[in-house]
mmCIF file of C-alpha atoms and ligand atoms in Angstrom:
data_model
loop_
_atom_site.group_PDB
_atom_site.id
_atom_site.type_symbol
_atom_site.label_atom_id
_atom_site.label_comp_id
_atom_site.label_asym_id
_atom_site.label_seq_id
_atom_site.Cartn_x
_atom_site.Cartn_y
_atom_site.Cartn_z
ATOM 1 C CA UNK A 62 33.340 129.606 12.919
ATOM 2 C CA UNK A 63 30.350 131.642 14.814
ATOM 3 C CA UNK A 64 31.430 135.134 14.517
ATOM 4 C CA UNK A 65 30.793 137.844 16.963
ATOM 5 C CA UNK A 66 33.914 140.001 16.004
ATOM 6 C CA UNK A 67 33.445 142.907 13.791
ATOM 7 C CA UNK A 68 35.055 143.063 10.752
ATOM 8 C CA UNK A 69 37.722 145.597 12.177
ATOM 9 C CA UNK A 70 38.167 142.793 14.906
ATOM 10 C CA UNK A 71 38.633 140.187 12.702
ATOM 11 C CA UNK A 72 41.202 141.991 10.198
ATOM 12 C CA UNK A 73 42.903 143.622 13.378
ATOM 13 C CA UNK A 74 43.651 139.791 14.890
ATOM 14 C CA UNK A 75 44.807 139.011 10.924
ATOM 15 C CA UNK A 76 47.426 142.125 10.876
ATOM 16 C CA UNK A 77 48.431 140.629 14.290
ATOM 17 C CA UNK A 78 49.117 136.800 12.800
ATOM 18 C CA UNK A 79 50.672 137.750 10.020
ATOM 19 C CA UNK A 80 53.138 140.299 11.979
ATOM 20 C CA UNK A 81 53.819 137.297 14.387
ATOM 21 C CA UNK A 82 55.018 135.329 10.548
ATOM 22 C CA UNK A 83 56.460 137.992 9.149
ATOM 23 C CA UNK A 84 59.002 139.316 11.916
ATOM 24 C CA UNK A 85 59.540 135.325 12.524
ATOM 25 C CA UNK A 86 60.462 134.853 8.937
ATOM 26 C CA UNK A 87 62.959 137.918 8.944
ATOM 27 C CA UNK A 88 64.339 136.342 12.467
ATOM 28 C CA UNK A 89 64.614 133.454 10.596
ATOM 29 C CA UNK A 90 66.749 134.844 7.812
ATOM 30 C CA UNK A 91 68.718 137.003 10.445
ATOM 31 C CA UNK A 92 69.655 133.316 12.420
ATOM 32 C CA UNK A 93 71.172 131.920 9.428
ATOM 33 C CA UNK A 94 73.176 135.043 8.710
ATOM 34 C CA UNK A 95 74.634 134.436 11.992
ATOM 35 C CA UNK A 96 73.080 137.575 13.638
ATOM 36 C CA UNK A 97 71.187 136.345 16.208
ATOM 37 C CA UNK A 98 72.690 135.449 19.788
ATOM 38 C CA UNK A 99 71.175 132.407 21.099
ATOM 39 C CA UNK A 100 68.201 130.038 19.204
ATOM 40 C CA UNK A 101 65.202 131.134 17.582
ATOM 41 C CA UNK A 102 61.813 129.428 18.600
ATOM 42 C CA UNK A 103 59.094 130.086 16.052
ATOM 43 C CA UNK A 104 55.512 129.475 16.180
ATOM 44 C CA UNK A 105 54.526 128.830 12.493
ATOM 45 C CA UNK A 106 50.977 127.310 11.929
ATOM 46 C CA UNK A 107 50.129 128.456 15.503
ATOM 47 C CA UNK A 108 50.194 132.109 15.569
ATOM 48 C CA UNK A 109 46.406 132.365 15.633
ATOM 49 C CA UNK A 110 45.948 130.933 19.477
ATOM 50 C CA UNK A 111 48.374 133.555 20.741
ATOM 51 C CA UNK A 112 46.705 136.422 19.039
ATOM 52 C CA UNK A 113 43.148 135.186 19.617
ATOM 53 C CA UNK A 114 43.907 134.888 23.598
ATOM 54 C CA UNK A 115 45.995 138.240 23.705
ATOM 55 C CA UNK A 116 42.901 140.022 21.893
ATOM 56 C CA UNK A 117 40.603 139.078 24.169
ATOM 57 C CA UNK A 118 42.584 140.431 27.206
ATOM 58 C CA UNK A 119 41.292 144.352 28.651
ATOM 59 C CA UNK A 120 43.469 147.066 29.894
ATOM 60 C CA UNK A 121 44.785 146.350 33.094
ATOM 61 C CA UNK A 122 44.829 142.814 33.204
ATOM 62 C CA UNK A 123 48.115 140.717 32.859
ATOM 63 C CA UNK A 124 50.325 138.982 30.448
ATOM 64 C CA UNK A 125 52.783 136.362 30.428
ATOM 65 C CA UNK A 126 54.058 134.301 27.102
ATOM 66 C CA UNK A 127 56.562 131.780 26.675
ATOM 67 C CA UNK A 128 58.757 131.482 23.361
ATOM 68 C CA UNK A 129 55.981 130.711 20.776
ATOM 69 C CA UNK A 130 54.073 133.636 22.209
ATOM 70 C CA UNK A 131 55.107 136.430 19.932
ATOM 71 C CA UNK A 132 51.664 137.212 18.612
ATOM 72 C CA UNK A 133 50.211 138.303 21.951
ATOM 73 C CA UNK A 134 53.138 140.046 22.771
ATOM 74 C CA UNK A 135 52.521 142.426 19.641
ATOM 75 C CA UNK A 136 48.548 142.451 20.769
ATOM 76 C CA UNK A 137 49.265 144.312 23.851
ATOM 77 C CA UNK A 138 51.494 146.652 21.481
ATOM 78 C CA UNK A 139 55.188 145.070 21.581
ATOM 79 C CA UNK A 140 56.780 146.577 18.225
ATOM 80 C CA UNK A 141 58.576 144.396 15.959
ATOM 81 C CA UNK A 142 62.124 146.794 16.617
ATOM 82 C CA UNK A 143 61.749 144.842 20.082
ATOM 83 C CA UNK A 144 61.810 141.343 19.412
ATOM 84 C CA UNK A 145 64.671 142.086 16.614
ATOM 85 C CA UNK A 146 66.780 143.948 19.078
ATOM 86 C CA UNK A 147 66.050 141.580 21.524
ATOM 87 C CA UNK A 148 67.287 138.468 19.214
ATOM 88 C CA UNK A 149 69.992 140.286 18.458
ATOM 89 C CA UNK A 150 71.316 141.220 22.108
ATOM 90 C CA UNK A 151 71.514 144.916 21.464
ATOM 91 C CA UNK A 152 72.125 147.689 23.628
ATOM 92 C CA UNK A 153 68.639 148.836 22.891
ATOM 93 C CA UNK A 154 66.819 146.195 23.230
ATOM 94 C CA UNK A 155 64.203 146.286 25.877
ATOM 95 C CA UNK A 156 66.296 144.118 28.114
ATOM 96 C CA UNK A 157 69.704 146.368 26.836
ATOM 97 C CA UNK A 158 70.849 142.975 25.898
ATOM 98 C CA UNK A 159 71.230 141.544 29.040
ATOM 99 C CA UNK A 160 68.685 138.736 27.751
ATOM 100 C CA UNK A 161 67.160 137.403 24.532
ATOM 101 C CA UNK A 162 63.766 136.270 22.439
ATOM 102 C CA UNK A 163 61.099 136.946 24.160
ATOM 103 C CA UNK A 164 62.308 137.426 27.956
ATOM 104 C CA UNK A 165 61.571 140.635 28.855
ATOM 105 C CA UNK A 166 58.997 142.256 30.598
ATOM 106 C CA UNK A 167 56.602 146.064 30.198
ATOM 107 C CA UNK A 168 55.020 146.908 33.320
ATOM 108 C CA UNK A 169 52.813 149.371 31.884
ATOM 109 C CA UNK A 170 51.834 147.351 29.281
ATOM 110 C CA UNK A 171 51.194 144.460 31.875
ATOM 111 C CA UNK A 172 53.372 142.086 30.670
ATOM 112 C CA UNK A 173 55.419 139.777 32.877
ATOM 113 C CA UNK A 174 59.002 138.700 31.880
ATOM 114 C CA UNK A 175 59.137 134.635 31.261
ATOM 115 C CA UNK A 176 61.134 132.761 33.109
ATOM 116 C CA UNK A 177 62.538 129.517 30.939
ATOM 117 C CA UNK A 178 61.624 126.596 33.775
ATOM 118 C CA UNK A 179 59.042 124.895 32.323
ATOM 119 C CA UNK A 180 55.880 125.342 34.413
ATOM 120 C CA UNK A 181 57.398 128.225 36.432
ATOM 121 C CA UNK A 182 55.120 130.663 34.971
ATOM 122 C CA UNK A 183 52.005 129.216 36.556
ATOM 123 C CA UNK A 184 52.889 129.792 39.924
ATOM 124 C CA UNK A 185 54.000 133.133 39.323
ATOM 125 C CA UNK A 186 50.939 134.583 37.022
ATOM 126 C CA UNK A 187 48.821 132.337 40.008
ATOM 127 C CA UNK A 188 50.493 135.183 42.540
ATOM 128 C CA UNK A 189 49.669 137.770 40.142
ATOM 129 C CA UNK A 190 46.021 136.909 40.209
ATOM 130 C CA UNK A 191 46.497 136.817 43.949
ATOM 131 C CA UNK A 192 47.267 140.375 44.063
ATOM 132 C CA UNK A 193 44.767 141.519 41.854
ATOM 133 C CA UNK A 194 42.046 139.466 44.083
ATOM 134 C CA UNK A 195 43.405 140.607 47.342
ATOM 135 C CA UNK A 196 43.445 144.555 45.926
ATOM 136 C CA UNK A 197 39.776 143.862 44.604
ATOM 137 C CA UNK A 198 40.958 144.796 41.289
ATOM 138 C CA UNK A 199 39.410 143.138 38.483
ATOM 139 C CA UNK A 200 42.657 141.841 36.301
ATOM 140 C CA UNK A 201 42.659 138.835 35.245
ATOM 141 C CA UNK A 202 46.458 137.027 34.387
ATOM 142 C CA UNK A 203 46.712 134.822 31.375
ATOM 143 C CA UNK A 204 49.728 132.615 30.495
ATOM 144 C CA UNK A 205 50.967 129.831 28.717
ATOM 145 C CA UNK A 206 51.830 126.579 28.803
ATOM 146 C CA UNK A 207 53.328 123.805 26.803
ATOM 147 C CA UNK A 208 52.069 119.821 26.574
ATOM 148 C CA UNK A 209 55.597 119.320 27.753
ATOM 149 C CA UNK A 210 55.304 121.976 30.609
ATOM 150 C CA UNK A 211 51.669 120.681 31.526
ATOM 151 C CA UNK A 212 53.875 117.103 33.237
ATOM 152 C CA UNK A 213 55.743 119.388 35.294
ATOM 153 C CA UNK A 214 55.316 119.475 39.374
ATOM 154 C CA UNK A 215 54.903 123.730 39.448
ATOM 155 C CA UNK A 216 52.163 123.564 36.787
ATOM 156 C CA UNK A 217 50.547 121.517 39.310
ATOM 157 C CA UNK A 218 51.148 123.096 41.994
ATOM 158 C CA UNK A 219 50.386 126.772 40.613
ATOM 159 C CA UNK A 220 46.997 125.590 39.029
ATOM 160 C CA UNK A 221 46.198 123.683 42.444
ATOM 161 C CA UNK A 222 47.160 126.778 44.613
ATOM 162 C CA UNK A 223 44.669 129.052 42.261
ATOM 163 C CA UNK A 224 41.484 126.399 42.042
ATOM 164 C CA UNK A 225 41.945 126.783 45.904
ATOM 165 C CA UNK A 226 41.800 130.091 46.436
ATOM 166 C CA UNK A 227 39.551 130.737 43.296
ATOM 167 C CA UNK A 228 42.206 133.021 41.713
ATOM 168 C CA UNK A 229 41.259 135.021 37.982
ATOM 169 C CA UNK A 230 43.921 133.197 36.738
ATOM 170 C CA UNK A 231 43.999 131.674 32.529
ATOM 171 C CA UNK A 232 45.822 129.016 31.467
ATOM 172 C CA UNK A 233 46.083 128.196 27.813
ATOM 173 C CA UNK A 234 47.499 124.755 27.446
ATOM 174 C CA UNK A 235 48.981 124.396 23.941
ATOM 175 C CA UNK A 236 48.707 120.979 22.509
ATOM 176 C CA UNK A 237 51.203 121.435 19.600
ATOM 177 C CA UNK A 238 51.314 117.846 19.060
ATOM 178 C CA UNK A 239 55.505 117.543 20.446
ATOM 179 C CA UNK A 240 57.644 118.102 23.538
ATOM 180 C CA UNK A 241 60.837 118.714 21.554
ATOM 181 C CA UNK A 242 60.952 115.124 19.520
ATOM 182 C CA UNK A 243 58.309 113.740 22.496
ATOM 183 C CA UNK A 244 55.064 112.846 21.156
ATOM 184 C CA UNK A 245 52.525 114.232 23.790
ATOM 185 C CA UNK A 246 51.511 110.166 23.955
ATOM 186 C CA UNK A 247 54.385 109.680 25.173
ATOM 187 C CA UNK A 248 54.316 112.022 28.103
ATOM 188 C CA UNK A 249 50.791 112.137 29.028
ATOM 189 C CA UNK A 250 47.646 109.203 29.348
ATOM 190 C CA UNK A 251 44.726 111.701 28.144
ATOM 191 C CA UNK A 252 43.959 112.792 25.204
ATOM 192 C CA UNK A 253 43.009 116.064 26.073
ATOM 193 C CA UNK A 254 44.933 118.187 28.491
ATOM 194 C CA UNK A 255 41.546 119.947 29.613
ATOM 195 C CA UNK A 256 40.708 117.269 31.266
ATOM 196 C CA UNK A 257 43.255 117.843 34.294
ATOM 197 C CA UNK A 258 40.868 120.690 34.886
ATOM 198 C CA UNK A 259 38.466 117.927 37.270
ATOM 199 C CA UNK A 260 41.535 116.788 39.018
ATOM 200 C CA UNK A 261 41.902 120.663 40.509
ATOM 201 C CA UNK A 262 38.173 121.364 40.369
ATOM 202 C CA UNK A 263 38.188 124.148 37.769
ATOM 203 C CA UNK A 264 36.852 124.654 34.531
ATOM 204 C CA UNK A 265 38.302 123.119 31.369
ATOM 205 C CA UNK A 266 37.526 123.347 27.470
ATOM 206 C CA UNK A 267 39.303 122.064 24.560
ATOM 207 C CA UNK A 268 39.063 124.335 21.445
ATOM 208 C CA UNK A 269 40.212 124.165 17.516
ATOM 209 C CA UNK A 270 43.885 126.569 18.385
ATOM 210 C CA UNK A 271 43.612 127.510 14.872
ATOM 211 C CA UNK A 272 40.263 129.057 14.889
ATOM 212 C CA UNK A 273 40.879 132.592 15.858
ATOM 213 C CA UNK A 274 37.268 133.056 16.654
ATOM 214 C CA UNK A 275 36.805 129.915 18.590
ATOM 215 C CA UNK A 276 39.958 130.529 20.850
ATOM 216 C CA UNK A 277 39.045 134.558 21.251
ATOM 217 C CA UNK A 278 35.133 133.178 22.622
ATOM 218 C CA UNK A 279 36.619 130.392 24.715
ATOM 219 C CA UNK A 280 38.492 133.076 26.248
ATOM 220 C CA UNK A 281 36.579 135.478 26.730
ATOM 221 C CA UNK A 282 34.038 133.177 28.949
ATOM 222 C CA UNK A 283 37.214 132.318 31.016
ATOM 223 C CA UNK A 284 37.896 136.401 31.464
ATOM 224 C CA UNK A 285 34.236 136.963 32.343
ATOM 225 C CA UNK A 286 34.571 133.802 34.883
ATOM 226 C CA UNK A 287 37.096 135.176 36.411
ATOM 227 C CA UNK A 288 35.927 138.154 37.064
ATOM 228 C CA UNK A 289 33.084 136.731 38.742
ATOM 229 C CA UNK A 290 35.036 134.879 41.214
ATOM 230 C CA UNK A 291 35.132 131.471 39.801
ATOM 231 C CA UNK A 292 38.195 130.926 39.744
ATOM 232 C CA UNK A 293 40.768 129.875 37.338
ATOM 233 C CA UNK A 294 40.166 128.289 33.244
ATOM 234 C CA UNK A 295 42.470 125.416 32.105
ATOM 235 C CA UNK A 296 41.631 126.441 28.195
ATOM 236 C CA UNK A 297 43.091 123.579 26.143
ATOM 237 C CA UNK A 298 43.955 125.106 22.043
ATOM 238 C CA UNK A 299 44.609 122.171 19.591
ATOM 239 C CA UNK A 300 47.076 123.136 16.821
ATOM 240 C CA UNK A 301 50.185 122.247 15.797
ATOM 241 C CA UNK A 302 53.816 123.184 15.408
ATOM 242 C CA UNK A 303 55.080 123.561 11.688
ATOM 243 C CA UNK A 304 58.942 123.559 11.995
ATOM 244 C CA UNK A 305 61.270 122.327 14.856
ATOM 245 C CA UNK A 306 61.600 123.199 18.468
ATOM 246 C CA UNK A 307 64.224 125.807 17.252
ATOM 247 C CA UNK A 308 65.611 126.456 14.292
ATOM 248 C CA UNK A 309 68.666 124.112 15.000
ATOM 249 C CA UNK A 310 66.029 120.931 14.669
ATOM 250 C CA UNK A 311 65.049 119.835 11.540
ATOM 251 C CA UNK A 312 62.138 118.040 13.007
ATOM 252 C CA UNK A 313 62.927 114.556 11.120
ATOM 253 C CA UNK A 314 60.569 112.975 13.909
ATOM 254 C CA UNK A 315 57.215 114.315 12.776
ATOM 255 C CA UNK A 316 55.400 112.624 9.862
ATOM 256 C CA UNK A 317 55.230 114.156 6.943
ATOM 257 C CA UNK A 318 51.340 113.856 6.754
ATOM 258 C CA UNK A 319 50.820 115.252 9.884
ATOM 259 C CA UNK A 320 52.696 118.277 8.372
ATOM 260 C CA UNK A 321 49.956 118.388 5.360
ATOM 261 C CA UNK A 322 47.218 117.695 7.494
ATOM 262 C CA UNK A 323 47.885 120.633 9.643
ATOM 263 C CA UNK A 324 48.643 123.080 6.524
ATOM 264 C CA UNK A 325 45.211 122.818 5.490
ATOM 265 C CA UNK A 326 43.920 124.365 8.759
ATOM 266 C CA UNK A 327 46.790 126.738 8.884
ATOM 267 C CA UNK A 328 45.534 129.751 11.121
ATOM 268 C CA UNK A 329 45.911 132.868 8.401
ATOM 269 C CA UNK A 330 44.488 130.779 5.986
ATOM 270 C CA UNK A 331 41.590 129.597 7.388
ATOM 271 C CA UNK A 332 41.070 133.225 8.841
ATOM 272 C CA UNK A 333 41.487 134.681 4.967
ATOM 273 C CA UNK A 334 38.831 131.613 3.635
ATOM 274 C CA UNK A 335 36.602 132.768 6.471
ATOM 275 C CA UNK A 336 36.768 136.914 5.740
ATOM 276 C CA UNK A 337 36.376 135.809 1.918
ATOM 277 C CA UNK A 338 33.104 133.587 2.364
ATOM 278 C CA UNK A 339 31.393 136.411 4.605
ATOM 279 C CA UNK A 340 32.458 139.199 1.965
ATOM 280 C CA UNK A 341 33.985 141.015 5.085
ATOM 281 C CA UNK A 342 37.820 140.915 2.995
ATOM 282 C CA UNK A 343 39.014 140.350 -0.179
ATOM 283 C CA UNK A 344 42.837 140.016 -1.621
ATOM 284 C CA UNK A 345 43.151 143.554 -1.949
ATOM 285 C CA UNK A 346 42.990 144.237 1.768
ATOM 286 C CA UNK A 347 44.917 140.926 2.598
ATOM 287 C CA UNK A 348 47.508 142.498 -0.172
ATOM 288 C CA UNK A 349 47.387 145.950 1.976
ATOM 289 C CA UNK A 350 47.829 144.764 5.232
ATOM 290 C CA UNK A 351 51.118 142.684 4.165
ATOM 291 C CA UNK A 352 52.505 145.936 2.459
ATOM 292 C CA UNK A 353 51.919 147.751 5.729
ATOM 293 C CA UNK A 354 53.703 145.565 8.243
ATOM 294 C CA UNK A 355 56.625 144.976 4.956
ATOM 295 C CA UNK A 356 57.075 148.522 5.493
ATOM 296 C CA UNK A 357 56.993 148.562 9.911
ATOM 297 C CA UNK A 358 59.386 145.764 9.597
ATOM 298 C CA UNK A 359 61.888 147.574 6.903
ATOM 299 C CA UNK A 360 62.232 150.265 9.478
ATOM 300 C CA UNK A 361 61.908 148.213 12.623
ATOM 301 C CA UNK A 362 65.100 146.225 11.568
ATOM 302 C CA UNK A 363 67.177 148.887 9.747
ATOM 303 C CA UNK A 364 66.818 150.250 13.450
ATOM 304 C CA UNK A 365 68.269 147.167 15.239
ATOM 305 C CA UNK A 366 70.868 146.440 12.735
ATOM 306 C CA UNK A 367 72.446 149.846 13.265
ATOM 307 C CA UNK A 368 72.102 149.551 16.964
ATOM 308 C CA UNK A 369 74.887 148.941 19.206
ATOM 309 C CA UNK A 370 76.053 145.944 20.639
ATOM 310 C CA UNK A 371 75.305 147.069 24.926
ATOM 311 C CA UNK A 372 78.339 148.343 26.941
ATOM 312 C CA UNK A 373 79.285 145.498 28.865
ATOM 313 C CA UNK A 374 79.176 148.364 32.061
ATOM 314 C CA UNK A 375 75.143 147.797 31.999
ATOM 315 C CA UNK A 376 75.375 144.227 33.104
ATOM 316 C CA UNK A 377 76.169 145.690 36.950
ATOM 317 C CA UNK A 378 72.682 148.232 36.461
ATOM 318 C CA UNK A 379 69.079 147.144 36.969
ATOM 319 C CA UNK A 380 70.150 144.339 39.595
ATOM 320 C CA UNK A 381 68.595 143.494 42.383
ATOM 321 C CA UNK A 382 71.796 145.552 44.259
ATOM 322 C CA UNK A 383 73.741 148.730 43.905
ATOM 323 C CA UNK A 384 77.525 148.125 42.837
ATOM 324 C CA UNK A 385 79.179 147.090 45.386
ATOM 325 C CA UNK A 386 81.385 150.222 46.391
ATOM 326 C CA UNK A 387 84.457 147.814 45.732
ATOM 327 C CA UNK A 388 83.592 148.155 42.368
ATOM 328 C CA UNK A 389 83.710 152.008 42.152
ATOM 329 C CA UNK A 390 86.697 153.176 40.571
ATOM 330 C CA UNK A 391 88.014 150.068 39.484
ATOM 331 C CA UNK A 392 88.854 149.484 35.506
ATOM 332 C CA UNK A 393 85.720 148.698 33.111
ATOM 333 C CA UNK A 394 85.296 145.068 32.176
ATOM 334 C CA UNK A 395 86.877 145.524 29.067
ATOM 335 C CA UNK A 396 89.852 147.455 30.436
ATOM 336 C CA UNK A 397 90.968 144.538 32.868
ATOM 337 C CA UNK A 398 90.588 142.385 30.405
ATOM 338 C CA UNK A 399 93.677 143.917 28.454
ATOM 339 C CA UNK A 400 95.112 144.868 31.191
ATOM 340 C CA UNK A 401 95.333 140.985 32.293
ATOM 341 C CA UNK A 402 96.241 139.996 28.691
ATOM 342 C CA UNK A 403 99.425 141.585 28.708
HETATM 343 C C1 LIG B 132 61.579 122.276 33.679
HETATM 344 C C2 LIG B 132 62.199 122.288 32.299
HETATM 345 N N1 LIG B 132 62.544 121.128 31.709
HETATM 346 C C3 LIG B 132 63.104 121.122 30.471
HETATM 347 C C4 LIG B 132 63.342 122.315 29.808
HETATM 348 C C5 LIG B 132 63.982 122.311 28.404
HETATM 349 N N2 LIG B 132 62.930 122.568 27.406
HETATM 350 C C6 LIG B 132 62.674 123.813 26.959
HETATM 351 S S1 LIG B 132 61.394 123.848 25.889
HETATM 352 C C7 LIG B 132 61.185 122.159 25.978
HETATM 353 C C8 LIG B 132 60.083 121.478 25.214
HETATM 354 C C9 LIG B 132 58.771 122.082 25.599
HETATM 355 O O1 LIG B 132 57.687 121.419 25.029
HETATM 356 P P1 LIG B 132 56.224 121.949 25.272
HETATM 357 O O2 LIG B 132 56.024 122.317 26.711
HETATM 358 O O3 LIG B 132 55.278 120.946 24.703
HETATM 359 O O4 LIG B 132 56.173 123.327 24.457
HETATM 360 P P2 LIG B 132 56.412 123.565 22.893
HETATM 361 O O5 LIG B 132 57.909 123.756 22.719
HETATM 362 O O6 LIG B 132 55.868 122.389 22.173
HETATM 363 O O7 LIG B 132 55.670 124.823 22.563
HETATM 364 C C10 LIG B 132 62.096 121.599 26.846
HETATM 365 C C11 LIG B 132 62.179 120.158 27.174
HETATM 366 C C12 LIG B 132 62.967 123.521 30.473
HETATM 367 N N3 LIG B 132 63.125 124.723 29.902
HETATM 368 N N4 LIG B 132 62.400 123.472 31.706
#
């Protein structure tokens, strides 16, 4: 690792991983208490990419993750009472449970909601860039991207449709290893996914996803690209995915040595090892930081638990319509319901 982070940097991006494992692990224990409404998607062993590429965002410029995201969501200052609330469908979650995990969007905090197509996202963050370009702004938009979502026709598309118009647009092209149970060999003839970069004439770069310093440089020369006008970054992060798609699959289908191998280089670890060697942090501050976000995440949750469940009268607000006047006056959701019972 060739450091140019400060040491405030460097433990800021660890607080940030080990948030992104912590909430996940509470989520986790929330799931199998049968709290949670809908699946839970962690990102164990590859917090560090998400963090690393969120951190080296600026005001102003934009965000979009998809569900193994979390980390960068809590870089550009998501709070962990969010994603609980949010997993949990409550009335005060961000989207007043109307949605779940991670689908939800924060203007002022530049962050577009996800959309759960595969591939989808590029398109859309490739219009965002648009904007910003065609407003002479300088915001750049960074997403993400799957190996799985990389063989779709709108990743394609999108990324072609930015090279061409030289769009500040970021892609960071997550080679967890699996599509689900699909080995990427299976799905794709390269080894690396950068290298669909020369097919759209744009620049590509593979780097080690679980070497927070690596992946916040890489991506930083793709923000300062962009501003310049060259267009768009395919930035390829190796790392891998430590549990199953969700936490329904048990993930028989990946070797158990490619489960050790990647524990070695988890993220947190190697970002500990790293603080350790250059006396920047020892297990005192490590010890500090994880008493800090026990105590944010205490509160965070007590929160969601005692929030409501939403009023089912919210799912007609915040559409793309008024009511229609039809509806005015006629019996709540709840009220027809028993009135059509008896
Ligand atoms: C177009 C499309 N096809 C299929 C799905 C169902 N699906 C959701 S996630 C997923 C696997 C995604 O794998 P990958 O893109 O490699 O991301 P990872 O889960 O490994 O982070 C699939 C098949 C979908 N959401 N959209």
């Amino acid at each position: 690792m060739e450091a140019t982070l400060t040491r405030e940097q460097l433990l800021d991006m660890y607080y940030y991983m080990k948030l992104t494992r912590m909430v996940e692990e509470r989520l986790q224990r929330l799931y199998r208490q049968g709290k949670i409404v809908g699946g839970l998607y962690r990102s164990l062993g590859q917090e560090g990419e998400s963090v690393a590429s969120a951190y080296a965002l600026e005001e102003g410029d934009f965000l979009a993750v998809m569900i193994r995201n979390l980390g960068a969501l809590f870089v550009r200052g998501v709070r962990p009472w969010e994603i609980f609330t949010q997993y949990m469908g409550k009335g005060t979650s961000p989207t007043r449970g109307k949605d779940n995990i991670v689908h939800f969007g924060s203007v002022e905090r530049g962050i577009i909601p996800p959309i759960s197509h595969l591939g989808d996202l590029i398109p859309v963050m490739a219009g965002i860039a648009l904007a910003s370009k065609m407003q002479r702004k300088r915001s750049v938009a960074l997403t993400y991207i799957g190996d799985g979502g990389t063989s779709t026709g709108a990743f394609h598309e999108g990324l072609n449709f930015a090279a061409v118009l030289k769009l500040p647009l970021i892609v960071i092209a997550e080679d967890n290893g699996y599509a689900y149970s699909t080995p990427k060999h299976k799905q794709m003839a390269i080894e690396n996914i950068a290298d669909r970069a020369i097919g759209y004439g744009i620049f590509g770069e593979t780097v080690d996803g679980n070497d927070v310093i690596a992946v916040y440089q890489a991506t930083r020369r793709a923000i300062q690209r962009a501003r310049e006008g060259l267009g768009p970054t395919l930035l390829e992060v190796k790392t891998f995915r430590m549990r199953g798609h969700a936490e329904h699959d048990d993930a028989w289908y990946v070797p158990r040595e490619l489960l050790e191998y990647w524990q070695k280089r988890d993220p947190i670890l190697r970002l500990e090892t790293y603080l350790k060697e250059h006396g920047m942090a020892d297990e005192t501050d490590f010890e500090a930081i994880t008493r800090r976000i026990e105590e944010e995440i205490e509160a965070d949750l007590q929160y969601a638990e005692q929030s409501p469940m939403p009023d089912p009268r919210i799912a007609l607000e915040d559409v793309y319509a008024e009511a229609p006047s039809v509806l005015e006056g006629a019996p709540r959701p709840r009220e027809h319901a028993a009135k059509t019972r008896s």
